[in-house]
mmCIF file of C-alpha atoms in Angstrom:
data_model
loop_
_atom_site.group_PDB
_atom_site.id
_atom_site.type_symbol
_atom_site.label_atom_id
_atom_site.label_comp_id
_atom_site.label_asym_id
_atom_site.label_seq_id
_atom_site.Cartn_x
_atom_site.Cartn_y
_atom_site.Cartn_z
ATOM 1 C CA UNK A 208 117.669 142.265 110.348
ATOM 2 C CA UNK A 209 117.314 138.705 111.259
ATOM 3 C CA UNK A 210 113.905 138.236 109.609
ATOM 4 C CA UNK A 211 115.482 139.759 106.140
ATOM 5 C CA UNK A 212 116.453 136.201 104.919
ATOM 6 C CA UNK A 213 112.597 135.364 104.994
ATOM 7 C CA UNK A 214 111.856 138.438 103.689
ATOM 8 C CA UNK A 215 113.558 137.509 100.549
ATOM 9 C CA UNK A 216 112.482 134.197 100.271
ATOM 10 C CA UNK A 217 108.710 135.876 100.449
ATOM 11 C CA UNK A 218 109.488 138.225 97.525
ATOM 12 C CA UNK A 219 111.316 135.315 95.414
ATOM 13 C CA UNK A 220 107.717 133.104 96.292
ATOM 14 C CA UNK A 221 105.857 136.906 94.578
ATOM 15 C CA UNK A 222 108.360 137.149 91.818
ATOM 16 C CA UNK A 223 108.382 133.815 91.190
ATOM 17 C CA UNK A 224 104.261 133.710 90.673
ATOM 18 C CA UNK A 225 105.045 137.092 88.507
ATOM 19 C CA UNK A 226 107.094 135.449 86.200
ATOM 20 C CA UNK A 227 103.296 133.624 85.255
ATOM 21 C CA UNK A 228 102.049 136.951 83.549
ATOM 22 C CA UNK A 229 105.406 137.702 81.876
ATOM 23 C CA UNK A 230 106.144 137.000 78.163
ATOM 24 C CA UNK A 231 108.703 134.119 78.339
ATOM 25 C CA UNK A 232 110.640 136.059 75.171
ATOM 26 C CA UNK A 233 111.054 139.576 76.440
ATOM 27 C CA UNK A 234 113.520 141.066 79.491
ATOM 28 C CA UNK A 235 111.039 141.048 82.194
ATOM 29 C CA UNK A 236 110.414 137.443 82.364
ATOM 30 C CA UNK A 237 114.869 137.016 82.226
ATOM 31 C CA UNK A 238 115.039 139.661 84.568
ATOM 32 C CA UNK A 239 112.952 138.042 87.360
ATOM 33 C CA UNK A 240 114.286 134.887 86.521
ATOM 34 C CA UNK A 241 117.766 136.196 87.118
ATOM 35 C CA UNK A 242 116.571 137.784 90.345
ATOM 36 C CA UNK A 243 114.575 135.415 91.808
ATOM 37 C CA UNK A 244 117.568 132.987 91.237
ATOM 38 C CA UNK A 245 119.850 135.128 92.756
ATOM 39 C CA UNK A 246 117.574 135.660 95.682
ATOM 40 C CA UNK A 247 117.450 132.363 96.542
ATOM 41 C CA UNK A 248 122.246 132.590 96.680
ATOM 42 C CA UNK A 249 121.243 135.692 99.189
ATOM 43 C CA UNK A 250 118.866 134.396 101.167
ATOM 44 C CA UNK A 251 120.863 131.314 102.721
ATOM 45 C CA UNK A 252 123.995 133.469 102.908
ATOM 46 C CA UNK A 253 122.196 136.073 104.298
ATOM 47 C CA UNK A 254 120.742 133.606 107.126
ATOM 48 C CA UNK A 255 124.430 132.058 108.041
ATOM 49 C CA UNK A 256 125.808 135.784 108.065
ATOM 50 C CA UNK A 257 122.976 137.181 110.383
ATOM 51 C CA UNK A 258 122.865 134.114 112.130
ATOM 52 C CA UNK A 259 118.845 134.156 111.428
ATOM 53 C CA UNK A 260 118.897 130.412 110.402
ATOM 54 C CA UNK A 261 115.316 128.734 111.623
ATOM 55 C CA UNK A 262 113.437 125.965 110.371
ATOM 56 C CA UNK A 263 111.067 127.986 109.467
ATOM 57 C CA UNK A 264 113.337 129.982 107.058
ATOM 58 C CA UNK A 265 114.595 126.714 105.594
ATOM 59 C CA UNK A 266 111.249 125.578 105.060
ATOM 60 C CA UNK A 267 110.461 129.320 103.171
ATOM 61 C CA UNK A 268 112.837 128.958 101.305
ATOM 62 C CA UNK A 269 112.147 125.376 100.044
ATOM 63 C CA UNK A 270 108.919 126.172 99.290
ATOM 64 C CA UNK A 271 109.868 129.405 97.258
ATOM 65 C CA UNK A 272 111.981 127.187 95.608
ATOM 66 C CA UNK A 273 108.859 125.128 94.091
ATOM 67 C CA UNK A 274 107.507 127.648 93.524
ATOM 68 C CA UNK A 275 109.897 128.807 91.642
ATOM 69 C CA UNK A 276 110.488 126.092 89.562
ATOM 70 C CA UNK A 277 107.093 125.410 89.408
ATOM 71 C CA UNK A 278 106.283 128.601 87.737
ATOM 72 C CA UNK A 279 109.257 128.616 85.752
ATOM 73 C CA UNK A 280 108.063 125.223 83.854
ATOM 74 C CA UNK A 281 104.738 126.074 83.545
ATOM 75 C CA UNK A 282 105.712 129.071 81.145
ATOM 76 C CA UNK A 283 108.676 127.258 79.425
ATOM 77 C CA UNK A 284 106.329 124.010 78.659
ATOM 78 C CA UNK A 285 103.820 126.958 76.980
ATOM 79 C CA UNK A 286 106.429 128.422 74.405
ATOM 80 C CA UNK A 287 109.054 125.799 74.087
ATOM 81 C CA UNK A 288 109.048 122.302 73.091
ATOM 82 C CA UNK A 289 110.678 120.597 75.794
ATOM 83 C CA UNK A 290 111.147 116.668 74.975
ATOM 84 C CA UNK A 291 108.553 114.489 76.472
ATOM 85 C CA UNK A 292 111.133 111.971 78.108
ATOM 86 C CA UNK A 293 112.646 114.833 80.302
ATOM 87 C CA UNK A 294 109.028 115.799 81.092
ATOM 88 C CA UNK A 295 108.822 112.386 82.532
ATOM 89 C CA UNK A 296 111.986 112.435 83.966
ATOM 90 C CA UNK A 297 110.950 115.987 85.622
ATOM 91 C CA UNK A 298 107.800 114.300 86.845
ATOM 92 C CA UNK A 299 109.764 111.272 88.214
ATOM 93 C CA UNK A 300 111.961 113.619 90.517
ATOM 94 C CA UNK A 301 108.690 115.025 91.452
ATOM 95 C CA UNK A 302 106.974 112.110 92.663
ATOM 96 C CA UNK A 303 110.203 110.766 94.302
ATOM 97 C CA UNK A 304 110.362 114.535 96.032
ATOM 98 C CA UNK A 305 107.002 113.553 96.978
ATOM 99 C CA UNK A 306 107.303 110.234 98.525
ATOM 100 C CA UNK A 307 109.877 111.782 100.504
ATOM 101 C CA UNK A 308 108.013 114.411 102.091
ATOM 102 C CA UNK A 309 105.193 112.031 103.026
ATOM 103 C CA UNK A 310 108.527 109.548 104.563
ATOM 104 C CA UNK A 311 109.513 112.464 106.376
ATOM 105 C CA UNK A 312 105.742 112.510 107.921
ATOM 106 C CA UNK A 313 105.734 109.307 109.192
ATOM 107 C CA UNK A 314 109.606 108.715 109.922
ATOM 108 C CA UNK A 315 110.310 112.449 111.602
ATOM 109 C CA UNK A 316 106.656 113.622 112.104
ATOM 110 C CA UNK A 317 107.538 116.822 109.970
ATOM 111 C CA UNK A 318 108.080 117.361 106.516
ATOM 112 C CA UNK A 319 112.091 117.872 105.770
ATOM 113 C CA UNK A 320 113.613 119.978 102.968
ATOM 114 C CA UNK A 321 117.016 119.427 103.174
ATOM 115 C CA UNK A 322 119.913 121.692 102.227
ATOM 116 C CA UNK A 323 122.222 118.896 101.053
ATOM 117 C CA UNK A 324 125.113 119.513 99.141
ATOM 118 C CA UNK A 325 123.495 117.690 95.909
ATOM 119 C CA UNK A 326 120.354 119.716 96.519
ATOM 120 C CA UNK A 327 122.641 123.067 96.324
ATOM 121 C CA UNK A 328 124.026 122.230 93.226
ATOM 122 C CA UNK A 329 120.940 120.975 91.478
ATOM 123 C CA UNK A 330 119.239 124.565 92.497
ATOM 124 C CA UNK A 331 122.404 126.423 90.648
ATOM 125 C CA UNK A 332 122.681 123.641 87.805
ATOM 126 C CA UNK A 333 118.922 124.411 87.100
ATOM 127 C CA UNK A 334 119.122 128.090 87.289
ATOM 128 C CA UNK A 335 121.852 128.524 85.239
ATOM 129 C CA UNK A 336 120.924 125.648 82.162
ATOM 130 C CA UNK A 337 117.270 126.286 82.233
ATOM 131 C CA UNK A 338 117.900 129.705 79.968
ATOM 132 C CA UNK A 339 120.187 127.030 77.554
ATOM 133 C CA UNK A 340 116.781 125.220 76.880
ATOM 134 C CA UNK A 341 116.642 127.719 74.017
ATOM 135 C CA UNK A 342 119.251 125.508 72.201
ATOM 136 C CA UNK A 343 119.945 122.448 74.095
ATOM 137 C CA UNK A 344 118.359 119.670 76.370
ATOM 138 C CA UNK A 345 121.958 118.393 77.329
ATOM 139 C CA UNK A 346 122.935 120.705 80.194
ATOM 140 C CA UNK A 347 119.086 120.402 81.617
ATOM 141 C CA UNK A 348 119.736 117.007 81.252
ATOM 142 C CA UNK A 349 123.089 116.915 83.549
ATOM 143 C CA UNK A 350 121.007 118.893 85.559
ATOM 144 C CA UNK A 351 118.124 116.720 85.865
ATOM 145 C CA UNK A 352 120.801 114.032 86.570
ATOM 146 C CA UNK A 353 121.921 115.375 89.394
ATOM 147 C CA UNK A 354 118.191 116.556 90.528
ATOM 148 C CA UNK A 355 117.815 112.359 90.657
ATOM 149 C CA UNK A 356 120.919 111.870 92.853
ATOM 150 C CA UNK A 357 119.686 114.534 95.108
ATOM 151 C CA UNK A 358 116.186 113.235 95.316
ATOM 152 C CA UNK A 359 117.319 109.911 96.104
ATOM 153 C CA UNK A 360 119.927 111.020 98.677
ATOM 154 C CA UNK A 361 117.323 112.852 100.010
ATOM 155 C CA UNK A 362 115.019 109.904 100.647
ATOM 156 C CA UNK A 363 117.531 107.729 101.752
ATOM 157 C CA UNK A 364 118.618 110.745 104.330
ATOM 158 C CA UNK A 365 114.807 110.730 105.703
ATOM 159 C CA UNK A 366 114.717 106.914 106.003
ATOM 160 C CA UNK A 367 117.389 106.462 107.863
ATOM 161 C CA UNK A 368 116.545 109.568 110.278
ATOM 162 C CA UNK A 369 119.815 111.627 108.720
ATOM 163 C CA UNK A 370 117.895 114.668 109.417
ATOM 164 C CA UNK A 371 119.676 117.832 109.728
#
């Protein structure tokens, strides 16, 4: 039971590279999204219930988490017209998420995903206002908002050896 959190992150990492082959407009593609976002609620709790929490998991799951979102953009960018300046500001949280990992290498010898608070919410604000896309960049846009805080935060956490 204790390796079930990872477990979970594994399959969100496979339904998360399935949503690639799905048509963005029918109930497949909504119906991995759904679960592979709901996945990602389960696996954490599942960790602090079972008392299964590792670096390693937290690492999983951060990394099924870009991949997640990863995959997710790619097929949104192919059928909807998302704005070009939150494609920059999507790539800017990127390359910040980026310098941060290759802080972490130098500051704490490791890379660091942290589970902040602002991280948390970003994860839920995304899942829940990427399907609004359809009809509105604002909520994305709060969402992407917060992604910056959290990014920052993040960094700043790293640099100053906050590490948890």
């Amino acid at each position: 039971m204790k390796h079930l959190p990872n477990v979970i992150s594994i399959l969100r990492i496979a339904g998360s590279t399935s949503l690639l082959f799905c048509d963005v407009k029918g109930w497949p593609f909504w119906t991995l999204y759904a679960l592979c976002g709901l996945s990602d609620i389960l696996d954490g709790w599942l960790a602090r219930k079972l008392h299964a929490e590792s670096r390693t998991g937290a690492v999983l799951d951060s990394v099924a988490d870009i991949i997640f979102v990863a995959c997710c953009a790619a097929r949104l960018s192919q059928v909807f017209e998302i704005p070009v300046w939150l494609c920059i500001w999507a790539g800017a949280i990127v390359i910040i998420k980026m310098v941060n990992q290759i802080s972490a290498l130098f500051v704490c010898k490791r890379f660091c995903f942290l589970h902040t608070v602002a991280n948390k919410l970003t994860g839920l604000l995304l899942f829940l206002t990427v399907p609004g896309i359809l009809w509105s960049v604002i909520p994305v846009s709060i969402a992407a908002a917060i992604a910056t805080f959290s990014a920052v935060q993040e960094g700043h956490y790293i640099r100053t050896k906050q590490v948890f």
